[in-house]
Amino acid sequence: MPTPSLILVPARFKTGKLYTPYATTSGGVVLGASGDFNVTRATTATRVNASGLIEVVASGIPRLDYYTSGGTAGCPALLVEPSGTNGILNSENTATNWALGLNLSSGYVDVIGVSGNNLTVAVSGSNIGTAAGRLTRANNNFALASGSTYTISFLIKKTGTHTIGGYYALLTGAASGNLGAGFDISGSFSSGAIYNTAGTTNRIRRVEEWGTDVYRCSETFTMTASGTLGFLYFAPVSGVTSAFNPAVGLGIAFAAPQIELGSLPTSFIPTTTASATRNADNISLSGVVSGCIGQTEGTIYAEVDIQFNNRNADIIGLDSGSSANGFYLTIRSSSVIELRIRQNSTNALIFQRTGAYPVGINKIAVSYKNGDFAISLNGTTTQVDTTTITMPSVAITRASVVPSINFTLDQSVRVRSAALYTTRLTNTELAALTTL
Amino acid sequence: MATFRKYAFPKQADADKVLALCTGTTAAVALGVLDGLVCYDILWEGDAPEEATQYETWPEPCGVHSFLGWDEQYEEDYHQHKNL
């Protein structure tokens, strides 16, 4: 197996830098610090730390995120996300400025690092549809535009035997109505609509395990009219499609509520009395890295954790500083891997691997050499494309990690490692490289 | 060093002229129409451009929106602005 020209294993960093463990040009020049990737994100952001807790990471610091599917903290990966704005107020603590219904009692509970509110039904007969039976945050005043897609998400923690919780949002404006859903975290992960407003369509609900007895529940919907989300409520409910509370004494905890533009939930954006925006992560290196990039042939490798596989995203981009010329390892909304080559601002090649990639951790390699292109996934048989194209004729001088170049990123991508080779590896080598 | 500024524009067209100055990692967040003005929060990649200064607005910290981690800086800038 040839030696890579660049290896990126997210582990060491400082503000604005992600250290590249190994970067050597084809001429044998070791790049050292000049081979480190630049990291730009002018806001703080959150990650899951090695203990499985959500914590704030300072501005400009790459996020080494330990979240793995199932909620057990695992190996760190570089978390790359688009920008996001959370329109739910006081999300960092659902006891501050949240009103407790008279038929509920509550208590503080830590929900993987976020201040949560453990709601217990003290008086039976109330429900999430009435003020006495729910936890309320009023005056969020989050604008919802007709035709746009939004995602509400929150954490539920099982603090007793009860396993079903629900949210209920009150919309005003042209989309006026009630929007709500219940989520059963007992293991069946069932969910259903409690309330339906005519102002939304295409509702999709999810439950993901984020830790011991902790689950992230989310619902995505598209607005058919404009409106404003004013009140947001939480409460234990008796069924995923029912507003009625369970019997006295049963409870469940809520934390980290969020509403954001987009079709998937992203990392938690803590708010106090104002909505808040997390900027996008930008990770790239220009100039000297050109020596690590195969200009006429080469291989791009990445090990990535992708939780939602029906979305477009550039995973690794090698280009001339813009999308005019370059080589891109991308994933597509049809859940396939793609090698895209751009030449003189046109797509010289779009080679897609036949067959969907699975959700979760994938090892992917794409190789390029005119008339001999290849894609390998998770050690399976390498697929090739022998099309002859016009290759980029300008210097390829920039390497980017999950950039929004061909496609605007709309989900959280976790990169566990990446590597570049200046040669087109053989099919056998590609299969070996990507074996899980 | 990035710069966080809040803007209120009489018309969307005025906002568009300032938004056209947003390059690189500059982030603009539309806040909608507040008190009859088109409002945006912008986290500039560097210094805020002079062309945008006339539209700056200084609500009490931090108004209806903030960028994560910028509350303290905005409050400091707010008091500095009030003392001008």
PDB file of C-alpha atoms in Angstrom, chain A residues 169-378:
ATOM      1  CA  ALA A 169     -46.567  24.504  19.813  1.00  0.00           C
ATOM      2  CA  LEU A 170     -49.058  27.260  19.352  1.00  0.00           C
ATOM      3  CA  LEU A 171     -48.778  28.950  15.965  1.00  0.00           C
ATOM      4  CA  THR A 172     -50.275  32.303  15.090  1.00  0.00           C
ATOM      5  CA  GLY A 173     -50.612  34.185  11.828  1.00  0.00           C
ATOM      6  CA  ALA A 174     -51.787  32.690   8.560  1.00  0.00           C
ATOM      7  CA  ALA A 175     -50.642  29.254   9.766  1.00  0.00           C
ATOM      8  CA  SER A 176     -52.617  29.676  12.969  1.00  0.00           C
ATOM      9  CA  GLY A 177     -53.227  26.421  14.819  1.00  0.00           C
ATOM     10  CA  ASN A 178     -51.834  23.750  17.081  1.00  0.00           C
ATOM     11  CA  LEU A 179     -48.833  21.596  16.279  1.00  0.00           C
ATOM     12  CA  GLY A 180     -47.803  18.777  18.570  1.00  0.00           C
ATOM     13  CA  ALA A 181     -46.504  15.247  18.750  1.00  0.00           C
ATOM     14  CA  GLY A 182     -45.861  12.469  21.226  1.00  0.00           C
ATOM     15  CA  PHE A 183     -42.730  10.328  21.453  1.00  0.00           C
ATOM     16  CA  ASP A 184     -42.459   6.907  23.090  1.00  0.00           C
ATOM     17  CA  ILE A 185     -38.873   6.239  24.181  1.00  0.00           C
ATOM     18  CA  SER A 186     -39.530   2.783  25.598  1.00  0.00           C
ATOM     19  CA  GLY A 187     -37.570   1.112  22.831  1.00  0.00           C
ATOM     20  CA  SER A 188     -40.270   0.893  20.237  1.00  0.00           C
ATOM     21  CA  PHE A 189     -39.497   4.549  19.493  1.00  0.00           C
ATOM     22  CA  SER A 190     -43.002   5.145  18.221  1.00  0.00           C
ATOM     23  CA  SER A 191     -44.267   8.661  17.656  1.00  0.00           C
ATOM     24  CA  GLY A 192     -47.380  10.323  16.400  1.00  0.00           C
ATOM     25  CA  ALA A 193     -49.192  13.594  15.870  1.00  0.00           C
ATOM     26  CA  ILE A 194     -51.085  14.947  18.865  1.00  0.00           C
ATOM     27  CA  TYR A 195     -52.159  18.132  17.145  1.00  0.00           C
ATOM     28  CA  ASN A 196     -52.320  19.020  13.471  1.00  0.00           C
ATOM     29  CA  THR A 197     -52.416  22.499  12.089  1.00  0.00           C
ATOM     30  CA  ALA A 198     -53.391  23.137   8.506  1.00  0.00           C
ATOM     31  CA  GLY A 199     -50.340  25.367   8.317  1.00  0.00           C
ATOM     32  CA  THR A 200     -47.841  22.487   8.140  1.00  0.00           C
ATOM     33  CA  THR A 201     -47.261  19.457   5.950  1.00  0.00           C
ATOM     34  CA  ASN A 202     -44.710  16.676   5.431  1.00  0.00           C
ATOM     35  CA  ARG A 203     -44.310  15.974   9.146  1.00  0.00           C
ATOM     36  CA  ILE A 204     -41.514  13.543  10.014  1.00  0.00           C
ATOM     37  CA  ARG A 205     -40.715  12.429  13.572  1.00  0.00           C
ATOM     38  CA  ARG A 206     -37.625  10.721  14.973  1.00  0.00           C
ATOM     39  CA  VAL A 207     -36.284   9.347  18.248  1.00  0.00           C
ATOM     40  CA  GLU A 208     -32.519   8.865  18.673  1.00  0.00           C
ATOM     41  CA  GLU A 209     -30.774   7.470  21.737  1.00  0.00           C
ATOM     42  CA  TRP A 210     -28.288  10.014  23.111  1.00  0.00           C
ATOM     43  CA  GLY A 211     -27.240   8.414  26.403  1.00  0.00           C
ATOM     44  CA  THR A 212     -28.466   6.247  29.229  1.00  0.00           C
ATOM     45  CA  ASP A 213     -32.234   6.867  29.385  1.00  0.00           C
ATOM     46  CA  VAL A 214     -31.750  10.003  27.259  1.00  0.00           C
ATOM     47  CA  TYR A 215     -33.301  10.418  23.837  1.00  0.00           C
ATOM     48  CA  ARG A 216     -33.364  13.215  21.273  1.00  0.00           C
ATOM     49  CA  CYS A 217     -36.865  13.568  19.879  1.00  0.00           C
ATOM     50  CA  SER A 218     -37.443  15.671  16.792  1.00  0.00           C
ATOM     51  CA  GLU A 219     -40.085  16.579  14.286  1.00  0.00           C
ATOM     52  CA  THR A 220     -39.559  18.170  10.878  1.00  0.00           C
ATOM     53  CA  PHE A 221     -42.359  19.951   9.066  1.00  0.00           C
ATOM     54  CA  THR A 222     -42.856  22.278   6.128  1.00  0.00           C
ATOM     55  CA  MET A 223     -44.962  25.395   6.415  1.00  0.00           C
ATOM     56  CA  THR A 224     -47.829  25.820   3.960  1.00  0.00           C
ATOM     57  CA  ALA A 225     -48.443  29.336   5.249  1.00  0.00           C
ATOM     58  CA  SER A 226     -46.409  31.814   7.229  1.00  0.00           C
ATOM     59  CA  GLY A 227     -46.781  32.048  10.967  1.00  0.00           C
ATOM     60  CA  THR A 228     -45.132  32.630  14.294  1.00  0.00           C
ATOM     61  CA  LEU A 229     -44.338  30.092  16.984  1.00  0.00           C
ATOM     62  CA  GLY A 230     -45.291  31.812  20.213  1.00  0.00           C
ATOM     63  CA  PHE A 231     -45.939  29.299  22.976  1.00  0.00           C
ATOM     64  CA  LEU A 232     -44.118  25.990  23.334  1.00  0.00           C
ATOM     65  CA  TYR A 233     -45.331  23.376  25.805  1.00  0.00           C
ATOM     66  CA  PHE A 234     -43.994  20.104  27.157  1.00  0.00           C
ATOM     67  CA  ALA A 235     -45.738  17.461  29.247  1.00  0.00           C
ATOM     68  CA  PRO A 236     -45.897  13.749  29.956  1.00  0.00           C
ATOM     69  CA  VAL A 237     -48.659  12.272  27.821  1.00  0.00           C
ATOM     70  CA  SER A 238     -50.403   8.914  27.895  1.00  0.00           C
ATOM     71  CA  GLY A 239     -49.944   8.027  24.243  1.00  0.00           C
ATOM     72  CA  VAL A 240     -48.034   9.287  21.219  1.00  0.00           C
ATOM     73  CA  THR A 241     -51.237  10.607  19.644  1.00  0.00           C
ATOM     74  CA  SER A 242     -53.014  11.576  22.837  1.00  0.00           C
ATOM     75  CA  ALA A 243     -52.977  14.822  24.780  1.00  0.00           C
ATOM     76  CA  PHE A 244     -54.202  13.200  27.982  1.00  0.00           C
ATOM     77  CA  ASN A 245     -51.825  12.917  30.898  1.00  0.00           C
ATOM     78  CA  PRO A 246     -50.906   9.647  32.539  1.00  0.00           C
ATOM     79  CA  ALA A 247     -51.975   8.765  36.050  1.00  0.00           C
ATOM     80  CA  VAL A 248     -50.810  10.736  39.081  1.00  0.00           C
ATOM     81  CA  GLY A 249     -47.169  10.390  39.982  1.00  0.00           C
ATOM     82  CA  LEU A 250     -45.692   9.464  36.639  1.00  0.00           C
ATOM     83  CA  GLY A 251     -43.133  11.832  35.193  1.00  0.00           C
ATOM     84  CA  ILE A 252     -40.502  12.436  32.588  1.00  0.00           C
ATOM     85  CA  ALA A 253     -37.834  15.109  32.019  1.00  0.00           C
ATOM     86  CA  PHE A 254     -37.347  17.575  29.178  1.00  0.00           C
ATOM     87  CA  ALA A 255     -34.276  19.596  28.153  1.00  0.00           C
ATOM     88  CA  ALA A 256     -32.563  21.395  25.269  1.00  0.00           C
ATOM     89  CA  PRO A 257     -35.588  22.464  23.230  1.00  0.00           C
ATOM     90  CA  GLN A 258     -34.733  23.807  19.809  1.00  0.00           C
ATOM     91  CA  ILE A 259     -36.404  24.955  16.617  1.00  0.00           C
ATOM     92  CA  GLU A 260     -34.256  25.625  13.618  1.00  0.00           C
ATOM     93  CA  LEU A 261     -34.538  26.111   9.890  1.00  0.00           C
ATOM     94  CA  GLY A 262     -33.771  22.882   8.037  1.00  0.00           C
ATOM     95  CA  SER A 263     -34.879  19.330   7.634  1.00  0.00           C
ATOM     96  CA  LEU A 264     -32.712  17.772  10.353  1.00  0.00           C
ATOM     97  CA  PRO A 265     -31.843  18.557  13.964  1.00  0.00           C
ATOM     98  CA  THR A 266     -28.294  19.789  14.532  1.00  0.00           C
ATOM     99  CA  SER A 267     -26.223  20.162  17.689  1.00  0.00           C
ATOM    100  CA  PHE A 268     -27.808  21.933  20.636  1.00  0.00           C
ATOM    101  CA  ILE A 269     -27.773  25.755  20.496  1.00  0.00           C
ATOM    102  CA  PRO A 270     -28.249  27.066  24.059  1.00  0.00           C
ATOM    103  CA  THR A 271     -30.324  30.221  24.434  1.00  0.00           C
ATOM    104  CA  THR A 272     -31.342  32.500  27.278  1.00  0.00           C
ATOM    105  CA  THR A 273     -33.721  35.397  26.656  1.00  0.00           C
ATOM    106  CA  ALA A 274     -32.883  35.807  22.964  1.00  0.00           C
ATOM    107  CA  SER A 275     -32.642  33.430  20.053  1.00  0.00           C
ATOM    108  CA  ALA A 276     -29.081  32.465  19.171  1.00  0.00           C
ATOM    109  CA  THR A 277     -27.071  31.502  16.127  1.00  0.00           C
ATOM    110  CA  ARG A 278     -24.221  29.035  15.800  1.00  0.00           C
ATOM    111  CA  ASN A 279     -22.035  29.789  12.779  1.00  0.00           C
ATOM    112  CA  ALA A 280     -20.997  27.123  10.316  1.00  0.00           C
ATOM    113  CA  ASP A 281     -17.729  25.227  10.719  1.00  0.00           C
ATOM    114  CA  ASN A 282     -15.216  26.010   7.970  1.00  0.00           C
ATOM    115  CA  ILE A 283     -12.171  23.726   7.770  1.00  0.00           C
ATOM    116  CA  SER A 284      -9.743  24.030   4.889  1.00  0.00           C
ATOM    117  CA  LEU A 285      -6.146  24.512   3.859  1.00  0.00           C
ATOM    118  CA  SER A 286      -4.863  26.336   0.793  1.00  0.00           C
ATOM    119  CA  GLY A 287      -1.513  26.811  -0.880  1.00  0.00           C
ATOM    120  CA  VAL A 288       1.193  24.457   0.314  1.00  0.00           C
ATOM    121  CA  VAL A 289      -1.270  21.571   0.461  1.00  0.00           C
ATOM    122  CA  SER A 290      -1.195  21.490  -3.350  1.00  0.00           C
ATOM    123  CA  GLY A 291       1.933  19.358  -3.038  1.00  0.00           C
ATOM    124  CA  CYS A 292      -0.067  16.732  -1.161  1.00  0.00           C
ATOM    125  CA  ILE A 293      -2.780  16.628  -3.820  1.00  0.00           C
ATOM    126  CA  GLY A 294      -2.470  14.420  -6.861  1.00  0.00           C
ATOM    127  CA  GLN A 295      -2.893  16.899  -9.671  1.00  0.00           C
ATOM    128  CA  THR A 296      -3.566  14.400 -12.461  1.00  0.00           C
ATOM    129  CA  GLU A 297      -4.250  11.254 -10.471  1.00  0.00           C
ATOM    130  CA  GLY A 298      -4.912  10.587  -6.848  1.00  0.00           C
ATOM    131  CA  THR A 299      -7.077   9.091  -4.139  1.00  0.00           C
ATOM    132  CA  ILE A 300      -9.306  10.697  -1.519  1.00  0.00           C
ATOM    133  CA  TYR A 301     -10.192   8.660   1.558  1.00  0.00           C
ATOM    134  CA  ALA A 302     -12.544   9.475   4.435  1.00  0.00           C
ATOM    135  CA  GLU A 303     -14.081   7.665   7.373  1.00  0.00           C
ATOM    136  CA  VAL A 304     -17.300   9.447   8.252  1.00  0.00           C
ATOM    137  CA  ASP A 305     -20.250   8.981  10.562  1.00  0.00           C
ATOM    138  CA  ILE A 306     -23.428   9.944   8.692  1.00  0.00           C
ATOM    139  CA  GLN A 307     -26.642   9.708  10.696  1.00  0.00           C
ATOM    140  CA  PHE A 308     -28.984  10.652   7.860  1.00  0.00           C
ATOM    141  CA  ASN A 309     -28.072   9.173   4.495  1.00  0.00           C
ATOM    142  CA  ASN A 310     -30.581  10.787   2.183  1.00  0.00           C
ATOM    143  CA  ARG A 311     -28.944  14.185   1.982  1.00  0.00           C
ATOM    144  CA  ASN A 312     -26.391  15.873  -0.313  1.00  0.00           C
ATOM    145  CA  ALA A 313     -23.007  16.827   1.127  1.00  0.00           C
ATOM    146  CA  ASP A 314     -19.447  17.389  -0.008  1.00  0.00           C
ATOM    147  CA  ILE A 315     -17.255  15.299   2.298  1.00  0.00           C
ATOM    148  CA  ILE A 316     -13.771  16.152   1.027  1.00  0.00           C
ATOM    149  CA  GLY A 317     -13.076  18.763  -1.626  1.00  0.00           C
ATOM    150  CA  LEU A 318      -9.836  19.301  -3.517  1.00  0.00           C
ATOM    151  CA  ASP A 319     -10.058  22.296  -5.801  1.00  0.00           C
ATOM    152  CA  SER A 320      -8.557  25.438  -7.241  1.00  0.00           C
ATOM    153  CA  GLY A 321      -9.998  27.684  -4.546  1.00  0.00           C
ATOM    154  CA  SER A 322     -13.474  27.653  -6.034  1.00  0.00           C
ATOM    155  CA  SER A 323     -15.792  25.078  -7.560  1.00  0.00           C
ATOM    156  CA  ALA A 324     -14.465  25.836 -11.042  1.00  0.00           C
ATOM    157  CA  ASN A 325     -11.926  23.009 -11.020  1.00  0.00           C
ATOM    158  CA  GLY A 326     -11.560  20.182  -8.560  1.00  0.00           C
ATOM    159  CA  PHE A 327     -12.106  16.666  -7.293  1.00  0.00           C
ATOM    160  CA  TYR A 328     -14.883  16.009  -4.779  1.00  0.00           C
ATOM    161  CA  LEU A 329     -15.897  13.051  -2.675  1.00  0.00           C
ATOM    162  CA  THR A 330     -19.600  13.639  -2.118  1.00  0.00           C
ATOM    163  CA  ILE A 331     -22.673  11.883  -0.792  1.00  0.00           C
ATOM    164  CA  ARG A 332     -25.983  12.334  -2.545  1.00  0.00           C
ATOM    165  CA  SER A 333     -29.618  12.521  -1.587  1.00  0.00           C
ATOM    166  CA  SER A 334     -30.152   9.171  -3.306  1.00  0.00           C
ATOM    167  CA  SER A 335     -27.846   7.731  -0.599  1.00  0.00           C
ATOM    168  CA  VAL A 336     -25.015   6.960  -2.991  1.00  0.00           C
ATOM    169  CA  ILE A 337     -21.327   7.902  -3.027  1.00  0.00           C
ATOM    170  CA  GLU A 338     -20.176  10.166  -5.828  1.00  0.00           C
ATOM    171  CA  LEU A 339     -16.882  11.238  -7.360  1.00  0.00           C
ATOM    172  CA  ARG A 340     -17.426  14.611  -8.957  1.00  0.00           C
ATOM    173  CA  ILE A 341     -14.783  16.282 -11.117  1.00  0.00           C
ATOM    174  CA  ARG A 342     -15.155  19.898 -12.097  1.00  0.00           C
ATOM    175  CA  GLN A 343     -13.281  21.410 -15.029  1.00  0.00           C
ATOM    176  CA  ASN A 344     -13.630  24.967 -16.217  1.00  0.00           C
ATOM    177  CA  SER A 345     -16.843  25.423 -14.189  1.00  0.00           C
ATOM    178  CA  THR A 346     -18.575  22.385 -15.645  1.00  0.00           C
ATOM    179  CA  ASN A 347     -19.081  18.858 -14.352  1.00  0.00           C
ATOM    180  CA  ALA A 348     -16.509  16.852 -16.281  1.00  0.00           C
ATOM    181  CA  LEU A 349     -17.489  13.674 -14.431  1.00  0.00           C
ATOM    182  CA  ILE A 350     -20.266  12.607 -12.087  1.00  0.00           C
ATOM    183  CA  PHE A 351     -19.539   9.007 -11.193  1.00  0.00           C
ATOM    184  CA  GLN A 352     -21.943   7.495  -8.677  1.00  0.00           C
ATOM    185  CA  ARG A 353     -21.438   4.182  -6.968  1.00  0.00           C
ATOM    186  CA  THR A 354     -24.310   1.759  -7.493  1.00  0.00           C
ATOM    187  CA  GLY A 355     -26.010   0.866  -4.222  1.00  0.00           C
ATOM    188  CA  ALA A 356     -26.848   2.860  -1.135  1.00  0.00           C
ATOM    189  CA  TYR A 357     -24.412   3.393   1.710  1.00  0.00           C
ATOM    190  CA  PRO A 358     -25.657   2.590   5.207  1.00  0.00           C
ATOM    191  CA  VAL A 359     -26.382   5.050   7.988  1.00  0.00           C
ATOM    192  CA  GLY A 360     -23.556   5.268  10.508  1.00  0.00           C
ATOM    193  CA  ILE A 361     -19.815   4.902  10.050  1.00  0.00           C
ATOM    194  CA  ASN A 362     -18.589   4.465   6.489  1.00  0.00           C
ATOM    195  CA  LYS A 363     -15.106   4.171   5.018  1.00  0.00           C
ATOM    196  CA  ILE A 364     -15.077   5.676   1.552  1.00  0.00           C
ATOM    197  CA  ALA A 365     -12.356   6.094  -1.082  1.00  0.00           C
ATOM    198  CA  VAL A 366     -12.524   7.633  -4.518  1.00  0.00           C
ATOM    199  CA  SER A 367      -9.663   7.483  -7.020  1.00  0.00           C
ATOM    200  CA  TYR A 368      -9.170   9.591 -10.081  1.00  0.00           C
ATOM    201  CA  LYS A 369      -7.024   9.105 -13.179  1.00  0.00           C
ATOM    202  CA  ASN A 370      -8.311   9.953 -16.609  1.00  0.00           C
ATOM    203  CA  GLY A 371     -10.161   6.963 -18.024  1.00  0.00           C
ATOM    204  CA  ASP A 372      -9.756   5.035 -14.771  1.00  0.00           C
ATOM    205  CA  PHE A 373     -11.944   6.301 -11.948  1.00  0.00           C
ATOM    206  CA  ALA A 374     -12.936   4.222  -8.908  1.00  0.00           C
ATOM    207  CA  ILE A 375     -15.124   4.265  -5.816  1.00  0.00           C
ATOM    208  CA  SER A 376     -14.771   1.880  -2.906  1.00  0.00           C
ATOM    209  CA  LEU A 377     -17.068   1.619   0.118  1.00  0.00           C
ATOM    210  CA  ASN A 378     -16.548  -0.382   3.279  1.00  0.00           C
TER     211      ASN A 378
END
